[in-house]
CSV table of C-alpha atoms and ligand atoms in Angstrom, one decimal:
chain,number,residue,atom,x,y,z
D,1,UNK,CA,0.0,0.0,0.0
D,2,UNK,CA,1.3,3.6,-0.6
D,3,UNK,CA,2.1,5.9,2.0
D,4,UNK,CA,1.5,3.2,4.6
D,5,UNK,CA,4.8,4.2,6.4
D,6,UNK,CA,4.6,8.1,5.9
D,7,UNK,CA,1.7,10.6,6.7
D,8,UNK,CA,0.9,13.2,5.0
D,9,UNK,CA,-1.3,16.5,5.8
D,10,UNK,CA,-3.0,19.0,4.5
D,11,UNK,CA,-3.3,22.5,5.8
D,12,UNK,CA,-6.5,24.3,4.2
D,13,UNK,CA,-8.8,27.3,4.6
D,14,UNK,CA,-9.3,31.0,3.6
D,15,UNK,CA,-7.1,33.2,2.7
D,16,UNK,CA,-5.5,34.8,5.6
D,17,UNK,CA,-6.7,32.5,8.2
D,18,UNK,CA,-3.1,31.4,9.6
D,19,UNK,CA,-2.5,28.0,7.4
D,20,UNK,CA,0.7,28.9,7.0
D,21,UNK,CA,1.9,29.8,10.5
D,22,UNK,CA,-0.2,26.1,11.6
D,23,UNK,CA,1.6,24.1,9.0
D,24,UNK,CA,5.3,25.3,9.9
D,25,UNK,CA,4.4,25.6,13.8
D,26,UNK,CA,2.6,21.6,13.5
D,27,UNK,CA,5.5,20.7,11.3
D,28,UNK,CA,8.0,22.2,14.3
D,29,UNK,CA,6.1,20.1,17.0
D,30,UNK,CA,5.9,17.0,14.7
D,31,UNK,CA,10.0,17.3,13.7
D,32,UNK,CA,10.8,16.5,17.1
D,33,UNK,CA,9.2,13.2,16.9
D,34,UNK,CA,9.8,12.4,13.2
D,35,UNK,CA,11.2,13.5,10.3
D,36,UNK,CA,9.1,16.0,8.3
D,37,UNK,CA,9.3,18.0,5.4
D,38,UNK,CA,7.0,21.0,4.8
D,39,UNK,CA,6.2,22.0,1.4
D,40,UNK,CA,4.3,25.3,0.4
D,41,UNK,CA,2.2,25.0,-3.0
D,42,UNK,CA,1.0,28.8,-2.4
D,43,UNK,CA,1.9,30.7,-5.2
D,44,UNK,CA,2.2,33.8,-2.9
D,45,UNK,CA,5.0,32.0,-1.0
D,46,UNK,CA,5.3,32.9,3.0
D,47,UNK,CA,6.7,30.1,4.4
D,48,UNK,CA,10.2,31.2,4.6
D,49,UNK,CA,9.1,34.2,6.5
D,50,UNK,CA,7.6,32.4,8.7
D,51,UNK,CA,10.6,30.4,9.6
D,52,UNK,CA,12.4,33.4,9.3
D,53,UNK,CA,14.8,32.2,6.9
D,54,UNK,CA,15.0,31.5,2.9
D,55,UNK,CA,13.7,28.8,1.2
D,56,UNK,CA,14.2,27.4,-2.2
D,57,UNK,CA,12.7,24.9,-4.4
D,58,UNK,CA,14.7,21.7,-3.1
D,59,UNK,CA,14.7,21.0,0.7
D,60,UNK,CA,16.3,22.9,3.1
D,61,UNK,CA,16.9,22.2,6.9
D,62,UNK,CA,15.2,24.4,9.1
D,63,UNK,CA,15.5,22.5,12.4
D,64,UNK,CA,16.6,18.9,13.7
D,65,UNK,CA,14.7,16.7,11.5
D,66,UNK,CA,12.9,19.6,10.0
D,67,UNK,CA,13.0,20.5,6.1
D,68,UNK,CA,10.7,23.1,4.0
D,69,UNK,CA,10.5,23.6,0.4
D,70,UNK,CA,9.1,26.7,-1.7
D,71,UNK,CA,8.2,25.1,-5.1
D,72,UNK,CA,9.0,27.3,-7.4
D,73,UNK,CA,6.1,27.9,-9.6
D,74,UNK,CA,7.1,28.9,-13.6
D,75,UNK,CA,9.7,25.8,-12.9
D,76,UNK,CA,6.9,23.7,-12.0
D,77,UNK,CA,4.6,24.8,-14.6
D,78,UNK,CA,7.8,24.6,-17.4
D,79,UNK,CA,8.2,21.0,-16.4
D,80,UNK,CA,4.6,19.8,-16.4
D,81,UNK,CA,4.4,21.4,-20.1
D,82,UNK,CA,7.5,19.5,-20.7
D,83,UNK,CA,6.3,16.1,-19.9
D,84,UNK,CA,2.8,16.8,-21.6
D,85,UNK,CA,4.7,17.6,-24.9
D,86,UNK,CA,7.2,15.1,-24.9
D,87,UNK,CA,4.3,12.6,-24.0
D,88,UNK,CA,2.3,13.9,-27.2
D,89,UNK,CA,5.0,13.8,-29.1
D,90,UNK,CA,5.9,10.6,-28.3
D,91,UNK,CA,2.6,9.1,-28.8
D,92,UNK,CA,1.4,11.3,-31.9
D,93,UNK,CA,4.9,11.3,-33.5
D,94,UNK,CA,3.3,9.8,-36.5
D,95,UNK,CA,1.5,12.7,-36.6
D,96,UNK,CA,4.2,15.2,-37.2
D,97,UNK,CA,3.4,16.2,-40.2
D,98,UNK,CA,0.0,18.4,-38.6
D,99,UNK,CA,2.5,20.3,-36.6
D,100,UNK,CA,2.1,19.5,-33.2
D,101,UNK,CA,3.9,22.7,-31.3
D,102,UNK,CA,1.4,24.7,-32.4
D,103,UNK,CA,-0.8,22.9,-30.0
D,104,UNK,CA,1.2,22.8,-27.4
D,105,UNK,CA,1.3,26.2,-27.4
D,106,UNK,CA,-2.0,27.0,-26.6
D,107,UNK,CA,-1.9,24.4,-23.9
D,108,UNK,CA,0.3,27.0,-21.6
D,109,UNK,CA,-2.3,29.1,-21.2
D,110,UNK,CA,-5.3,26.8,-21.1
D,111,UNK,CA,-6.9,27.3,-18.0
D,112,UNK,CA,-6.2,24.5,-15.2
D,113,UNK,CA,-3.0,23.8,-16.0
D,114,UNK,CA,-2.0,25.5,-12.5
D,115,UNK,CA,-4.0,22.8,-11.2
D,116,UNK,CA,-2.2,20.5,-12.7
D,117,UNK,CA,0.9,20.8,-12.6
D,118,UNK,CA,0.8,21.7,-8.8
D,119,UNK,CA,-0.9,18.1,-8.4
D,120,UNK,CA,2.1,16.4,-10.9
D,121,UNK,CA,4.7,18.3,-8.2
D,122,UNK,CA,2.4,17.0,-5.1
D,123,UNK,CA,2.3,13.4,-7.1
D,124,UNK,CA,6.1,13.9,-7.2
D,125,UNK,CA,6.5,14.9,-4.1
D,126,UNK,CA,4.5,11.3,-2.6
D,127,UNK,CA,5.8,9.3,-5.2
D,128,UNK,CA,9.6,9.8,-4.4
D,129,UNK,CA,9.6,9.4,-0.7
D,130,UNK,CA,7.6,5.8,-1.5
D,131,UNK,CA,10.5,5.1,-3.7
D,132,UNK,CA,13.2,6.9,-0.7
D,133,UNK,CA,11.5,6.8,2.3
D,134,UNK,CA,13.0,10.0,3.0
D,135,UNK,CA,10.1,11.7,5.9
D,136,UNK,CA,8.3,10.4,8.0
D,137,UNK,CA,5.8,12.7,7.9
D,138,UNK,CA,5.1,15.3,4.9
D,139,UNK,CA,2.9,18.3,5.5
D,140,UNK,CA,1.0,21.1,2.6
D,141,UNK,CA,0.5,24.6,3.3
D,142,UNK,CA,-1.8,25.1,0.5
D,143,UNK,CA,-3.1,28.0,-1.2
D,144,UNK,CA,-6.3,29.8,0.0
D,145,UNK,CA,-9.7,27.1,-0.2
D,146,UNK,CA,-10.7,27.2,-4.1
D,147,UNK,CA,-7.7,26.8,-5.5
D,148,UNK,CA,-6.8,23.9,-3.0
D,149,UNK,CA,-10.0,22.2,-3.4
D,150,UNK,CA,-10.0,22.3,-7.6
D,151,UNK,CA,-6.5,20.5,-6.7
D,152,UNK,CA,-7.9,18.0,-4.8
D,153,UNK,CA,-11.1,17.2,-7.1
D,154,UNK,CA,-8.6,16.3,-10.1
D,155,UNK,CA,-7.5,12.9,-9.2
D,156,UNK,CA,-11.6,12.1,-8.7
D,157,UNK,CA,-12.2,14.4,-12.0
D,158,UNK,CA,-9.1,12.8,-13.6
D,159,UNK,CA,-10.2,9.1,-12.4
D,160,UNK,CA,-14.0,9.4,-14.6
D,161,UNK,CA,-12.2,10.6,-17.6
D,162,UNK,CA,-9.6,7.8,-18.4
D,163,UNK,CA,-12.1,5.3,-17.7
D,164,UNK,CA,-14.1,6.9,-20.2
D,165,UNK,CA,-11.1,7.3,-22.9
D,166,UNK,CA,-9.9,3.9,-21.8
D,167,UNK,CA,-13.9,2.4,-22.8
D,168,UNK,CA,-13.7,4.3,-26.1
D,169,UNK,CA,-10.4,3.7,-27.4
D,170,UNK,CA,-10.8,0.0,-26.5
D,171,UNK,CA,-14.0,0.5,-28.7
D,172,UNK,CA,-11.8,1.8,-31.4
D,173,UNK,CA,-9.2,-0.7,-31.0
D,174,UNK,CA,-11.9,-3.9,-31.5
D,175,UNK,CA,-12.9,-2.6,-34.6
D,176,UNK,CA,-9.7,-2.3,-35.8
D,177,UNK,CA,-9.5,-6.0,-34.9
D,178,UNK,CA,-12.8,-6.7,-36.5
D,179,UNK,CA,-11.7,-4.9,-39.4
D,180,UNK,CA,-8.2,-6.5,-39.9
D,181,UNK,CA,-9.6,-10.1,-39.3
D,182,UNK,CA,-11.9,-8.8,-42.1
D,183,UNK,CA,-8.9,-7.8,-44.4
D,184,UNK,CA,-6.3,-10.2,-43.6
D,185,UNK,CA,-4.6,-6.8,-43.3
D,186,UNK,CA,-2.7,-4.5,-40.6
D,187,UNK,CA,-5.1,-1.2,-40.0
D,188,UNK,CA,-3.7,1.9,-41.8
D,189,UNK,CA,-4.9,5.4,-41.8
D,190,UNK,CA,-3.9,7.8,-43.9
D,191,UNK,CA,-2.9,11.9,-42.7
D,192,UNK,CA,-2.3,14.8,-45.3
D,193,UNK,CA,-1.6,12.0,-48.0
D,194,UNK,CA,0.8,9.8,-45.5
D,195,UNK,CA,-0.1,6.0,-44.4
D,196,UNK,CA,0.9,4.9,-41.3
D,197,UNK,CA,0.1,1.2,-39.7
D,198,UNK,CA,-2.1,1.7,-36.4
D,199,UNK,CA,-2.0,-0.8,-33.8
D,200,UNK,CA,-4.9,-2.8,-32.7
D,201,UNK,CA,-3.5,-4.4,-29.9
D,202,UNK,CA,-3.6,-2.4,-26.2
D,203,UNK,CA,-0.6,-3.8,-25.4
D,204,UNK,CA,0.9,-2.2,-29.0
D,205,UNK,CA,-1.0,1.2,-28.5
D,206,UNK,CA,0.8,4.0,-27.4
D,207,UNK,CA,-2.5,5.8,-26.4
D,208,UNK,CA,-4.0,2.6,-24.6
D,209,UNK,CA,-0.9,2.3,-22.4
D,210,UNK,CA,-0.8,6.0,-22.0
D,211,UNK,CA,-4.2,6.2,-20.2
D,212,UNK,CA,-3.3,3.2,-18.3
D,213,UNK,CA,-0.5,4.6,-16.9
D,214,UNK,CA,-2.8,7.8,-15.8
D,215,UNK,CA,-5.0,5.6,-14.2
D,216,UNK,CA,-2.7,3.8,-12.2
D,217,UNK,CA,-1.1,7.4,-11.0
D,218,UNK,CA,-5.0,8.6,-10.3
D,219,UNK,CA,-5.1,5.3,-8.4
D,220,UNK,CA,-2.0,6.2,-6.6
D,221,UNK,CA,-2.7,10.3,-5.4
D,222,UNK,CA,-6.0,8.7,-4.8
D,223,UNK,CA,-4.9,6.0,-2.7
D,224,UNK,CA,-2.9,8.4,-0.6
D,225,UNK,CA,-5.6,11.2,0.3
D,226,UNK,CA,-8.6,9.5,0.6
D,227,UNK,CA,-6.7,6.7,3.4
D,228,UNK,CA,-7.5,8.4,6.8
D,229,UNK,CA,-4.4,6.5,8.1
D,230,UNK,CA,-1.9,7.7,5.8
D,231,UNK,CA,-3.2,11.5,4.8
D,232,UNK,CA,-5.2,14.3,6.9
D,233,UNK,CA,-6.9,17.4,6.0
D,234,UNK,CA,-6.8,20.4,8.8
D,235,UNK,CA,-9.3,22.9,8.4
D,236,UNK,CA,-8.1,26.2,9.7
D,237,UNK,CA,-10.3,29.1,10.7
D,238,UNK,CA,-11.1,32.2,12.0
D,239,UNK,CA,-13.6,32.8,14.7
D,240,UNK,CA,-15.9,34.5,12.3
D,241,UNK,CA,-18.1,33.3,10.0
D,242,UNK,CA,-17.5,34.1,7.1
D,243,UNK,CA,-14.1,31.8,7.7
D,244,UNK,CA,-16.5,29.3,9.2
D,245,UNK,CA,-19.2,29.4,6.2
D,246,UNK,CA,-16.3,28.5,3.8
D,247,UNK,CA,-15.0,25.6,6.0
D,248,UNK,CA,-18.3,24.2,6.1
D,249,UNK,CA,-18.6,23.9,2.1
D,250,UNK,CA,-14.8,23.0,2.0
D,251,UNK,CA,-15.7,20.3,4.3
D,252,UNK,CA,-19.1,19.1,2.4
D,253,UNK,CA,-16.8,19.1,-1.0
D,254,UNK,CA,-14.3,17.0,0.4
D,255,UNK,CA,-16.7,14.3,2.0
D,256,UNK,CA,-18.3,14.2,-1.6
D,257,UNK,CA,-14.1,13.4,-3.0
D,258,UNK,CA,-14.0,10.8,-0.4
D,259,UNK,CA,-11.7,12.9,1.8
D,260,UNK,CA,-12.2,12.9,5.8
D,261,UNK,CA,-11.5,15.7,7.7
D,262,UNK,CA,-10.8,15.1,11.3
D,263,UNK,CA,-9.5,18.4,12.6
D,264,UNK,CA,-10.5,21.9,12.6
D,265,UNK,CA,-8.2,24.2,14.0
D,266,UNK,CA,-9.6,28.0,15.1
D,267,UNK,CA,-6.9,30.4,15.2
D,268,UNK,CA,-6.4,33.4,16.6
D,269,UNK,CA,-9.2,33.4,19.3
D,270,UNK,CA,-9.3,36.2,21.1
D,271,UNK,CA,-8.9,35.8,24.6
D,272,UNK,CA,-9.8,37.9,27.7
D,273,UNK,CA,-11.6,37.7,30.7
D,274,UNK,CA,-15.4,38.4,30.0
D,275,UNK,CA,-15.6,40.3,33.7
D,276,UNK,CA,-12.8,43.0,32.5
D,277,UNK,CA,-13.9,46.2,31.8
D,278,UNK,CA,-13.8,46.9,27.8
D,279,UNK,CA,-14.5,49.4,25.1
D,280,UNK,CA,-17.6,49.1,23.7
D,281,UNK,CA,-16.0,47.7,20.6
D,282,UNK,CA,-14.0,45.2,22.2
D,283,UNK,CA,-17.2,43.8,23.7
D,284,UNK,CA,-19.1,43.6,20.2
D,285,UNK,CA,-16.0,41.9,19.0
D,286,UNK,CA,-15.7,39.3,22.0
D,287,UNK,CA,-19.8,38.8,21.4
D,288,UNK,CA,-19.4,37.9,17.8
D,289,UNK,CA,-16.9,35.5,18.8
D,290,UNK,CA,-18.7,33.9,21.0
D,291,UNK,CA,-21.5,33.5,18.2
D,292,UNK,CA,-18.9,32.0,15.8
D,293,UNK,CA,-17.5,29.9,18.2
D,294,UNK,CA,-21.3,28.9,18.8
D,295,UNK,CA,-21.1,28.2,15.0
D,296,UNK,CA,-18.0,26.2,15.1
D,297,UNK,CA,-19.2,23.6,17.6
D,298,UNK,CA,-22.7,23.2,15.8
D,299,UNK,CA,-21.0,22.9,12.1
D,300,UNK,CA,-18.0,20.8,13.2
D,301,UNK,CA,-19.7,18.4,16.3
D,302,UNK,CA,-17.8,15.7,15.2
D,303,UNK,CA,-14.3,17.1,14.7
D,304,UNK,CA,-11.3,17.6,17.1
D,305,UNK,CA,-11.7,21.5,17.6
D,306,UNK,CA,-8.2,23.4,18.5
D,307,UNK,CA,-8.6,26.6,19.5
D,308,UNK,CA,-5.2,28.9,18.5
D,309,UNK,CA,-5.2,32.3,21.0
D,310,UNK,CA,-4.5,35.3,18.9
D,311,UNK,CA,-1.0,36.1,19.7
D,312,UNK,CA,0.0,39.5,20.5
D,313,UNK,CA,3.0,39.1,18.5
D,314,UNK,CA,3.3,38.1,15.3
D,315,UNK,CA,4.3,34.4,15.4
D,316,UNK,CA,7.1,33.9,13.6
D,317,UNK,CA,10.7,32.3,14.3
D,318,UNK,CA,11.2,28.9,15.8
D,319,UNK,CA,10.7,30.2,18.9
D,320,UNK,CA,7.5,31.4,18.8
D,321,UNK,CA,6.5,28.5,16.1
D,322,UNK,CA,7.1,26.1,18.9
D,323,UNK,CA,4.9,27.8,21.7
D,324,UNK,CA,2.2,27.9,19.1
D,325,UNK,CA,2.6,24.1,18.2
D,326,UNK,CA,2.2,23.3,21.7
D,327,UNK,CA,-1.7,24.4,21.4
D,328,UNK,CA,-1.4,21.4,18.3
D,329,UNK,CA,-0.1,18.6,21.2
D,330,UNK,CA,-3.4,16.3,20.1
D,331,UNK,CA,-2.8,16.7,16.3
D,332,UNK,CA,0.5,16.3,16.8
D,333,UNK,CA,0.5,13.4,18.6
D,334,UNK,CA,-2.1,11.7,16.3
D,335,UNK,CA,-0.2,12.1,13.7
D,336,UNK,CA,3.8,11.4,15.1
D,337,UNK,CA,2.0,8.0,16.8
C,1,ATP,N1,-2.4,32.8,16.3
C,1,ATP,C1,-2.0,33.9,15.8
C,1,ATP,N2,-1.8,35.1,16.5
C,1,ATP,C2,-1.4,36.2,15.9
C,1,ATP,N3,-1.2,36.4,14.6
C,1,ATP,C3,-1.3,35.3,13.8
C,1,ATP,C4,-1.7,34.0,14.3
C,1,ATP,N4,-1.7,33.1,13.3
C,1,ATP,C5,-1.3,33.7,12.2
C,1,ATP,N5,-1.1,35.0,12.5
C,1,ATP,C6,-0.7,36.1,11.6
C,1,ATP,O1,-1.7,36.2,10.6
C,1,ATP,C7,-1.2,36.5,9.3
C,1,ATP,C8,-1.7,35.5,8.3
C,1,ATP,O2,-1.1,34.2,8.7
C,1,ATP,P1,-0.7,33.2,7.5
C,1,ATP,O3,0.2,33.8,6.5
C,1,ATP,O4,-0.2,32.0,8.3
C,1,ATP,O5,-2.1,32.9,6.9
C,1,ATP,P2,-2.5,32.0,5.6
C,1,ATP,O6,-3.8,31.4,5.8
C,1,ATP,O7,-1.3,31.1,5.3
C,1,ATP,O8,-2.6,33.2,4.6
C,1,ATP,P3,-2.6,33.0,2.9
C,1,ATP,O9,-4.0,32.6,2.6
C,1,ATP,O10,-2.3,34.4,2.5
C,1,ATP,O11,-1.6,32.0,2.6
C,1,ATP,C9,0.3,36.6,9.5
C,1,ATP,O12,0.7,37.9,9.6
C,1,ATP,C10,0.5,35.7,10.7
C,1,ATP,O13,1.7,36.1,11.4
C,2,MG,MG1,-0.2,30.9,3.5
């Protein structure tokens, strides 16, 4: 089984809501148990800042047992568009003479391919500590909720597609069969006055065993995040709702991809004692709270709730990073066990 010896999780939520600062401080608290390596896949990179130090797109050491990783984006993006054409052209070389590249072109500025590529580097990313076994534990700071969860739906997304193509081109390749037992003949088609053989055989066809291997890498990314004992999704919030309202959907999207959220962290909860004497606003502020956290516990019964005081100072630094991961003890420990 993938994965079984490494976790992996997920940090997701609005923009703004601390998933950043939770995924390095949880990734802190977990490195002292385990190796871990924490990977941002937000575009608008912070985790470096958060450590207080610069990070790059191959691991660096942050802390005993502790590495982090920027990706870097247009390199990601450059390579996925790499593999695709090489792939196409691989596959379609026969079909040269329609000039591909012009094609490929237009595929670096179709829309998803963001979404892509950022699962190929997360796919990557899984795939070679199977092979290396390098962490123990491998944690996302993702980008804010929409982008995340378009992310997530492609393997599901991905997973009805190939099964499709993989029905219709075995369709096409039994008629070929029909038509050669027919013939006595191989199957030829002709292209801007060229003939080329065509295979008829799945084994033989480039674009049979092409979706073949995307379905077993679907299998794969699938088999990884939907296993509650090898991957974990952390919702992070704000006590307010509009936070909240999100988490909720996020968390009715998810259940639909087969993905089981166990945690729910609330950060920056304002703290102070409810007999002090406070400024009218203050008091308005501490009541919506209240109401949110009212929310919380309705929306998310079922959950672990963490509640993350709002710091006075910013957290950032190890130092800080680890009296925040403290407040993470039970995540922590769930997942290091
Ligand atoms: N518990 C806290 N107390 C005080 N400040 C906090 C706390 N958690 C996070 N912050 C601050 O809130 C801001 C946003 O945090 P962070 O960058 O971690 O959020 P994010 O969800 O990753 O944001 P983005 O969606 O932009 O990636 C930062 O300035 C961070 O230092
Ligand atoms: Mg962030």
């Amino acid at each position: 089984m993938p994965g079984e010896n490494f976790k992996v999780v997920f940090f997701l939520g609005k923009g703004g809501v601390g998933k950043t600062t939770c995924a390095a401080a949880f990734a802190l608290g977990a490195s002292t148990a385990k190796k871990t390596l924490v990977v941002s896949l937000d575009p608008a990179h912070n985790l470096g800042d958060v450590f207080g130090m610069r990070l790059g797109d191959v691991p660096k050491r942050v802390a005993d047992n502790l590495y982090a990783i920027e990706v870097d984006f247009e390199k990601m993006i450059s390579k996925h568009l790499k593999s695709l054409t090489d792939k196409i052209k691989d596959i379609y070389g026969h079909l040269r003479v329609l000039n591909l590249d012009r094609y490929v072109d237009v595929l670096r500025h179709s829309p998803g391919i963001e979404e892509y590529a950022t699962l190929d580097k997360i796919m990557e990313i899984l795939k070679s500590n199977v092979e290396n076994r390098e962490y123990d534990i491998i944690v996302f700071d993702t980008p804010p909720t929409g982008l995340t969860l378009r992310i997530m739906a492609l393997p599901s997304i991905s997973a009805i597609w190939v099964e499709k193509l993989m029905k219709l081109r075995e369709a096409i390749l039994d008629r070929r069969r029909i038509i050669e037992e027919f013939t006595g003949e191989k199957t030829r088609a002709v292209i801007k006055g060229k003939e080329f053989e065509v295979p008829s055989d799945k084994e033989e066809d480039p674009i049979y065993k092409e979706l073949v291997r995307m379905k077993k890498e679907i299998d794969f990314i699938n088999s990884i995040i939907r296993d509650s004992k090898v991957s974990m999704t952390v919702l992070v919030v704000n006590p307010e709702a509009l936070p909240i309202f999100e988490a909720k959907r996020a968390l009715e999207f998810l259940s639909k991809l087969g993905i089981n959220v166990q945690y729910v962290i609330v950060n920056k909860v304002f703290e102070i004692s409810e007999t002090a004497t406070l400024p009218k606003e203050l008091s308005t502020k501490l009541a919506q709270e209240k109401e949110a956290l009212r929310l919380i516990n309705d929306y998310f019964k079922d959950k672990v709730v963490i509640k993350i005081p709002l710091l006075y100072e910013e957290p950032k630094g190890l130092d800080k990073l680890t009296s925040l991961s403290k407040y993470m003890n039970r995540l922590v420990n769930d997942v290091v066990a």
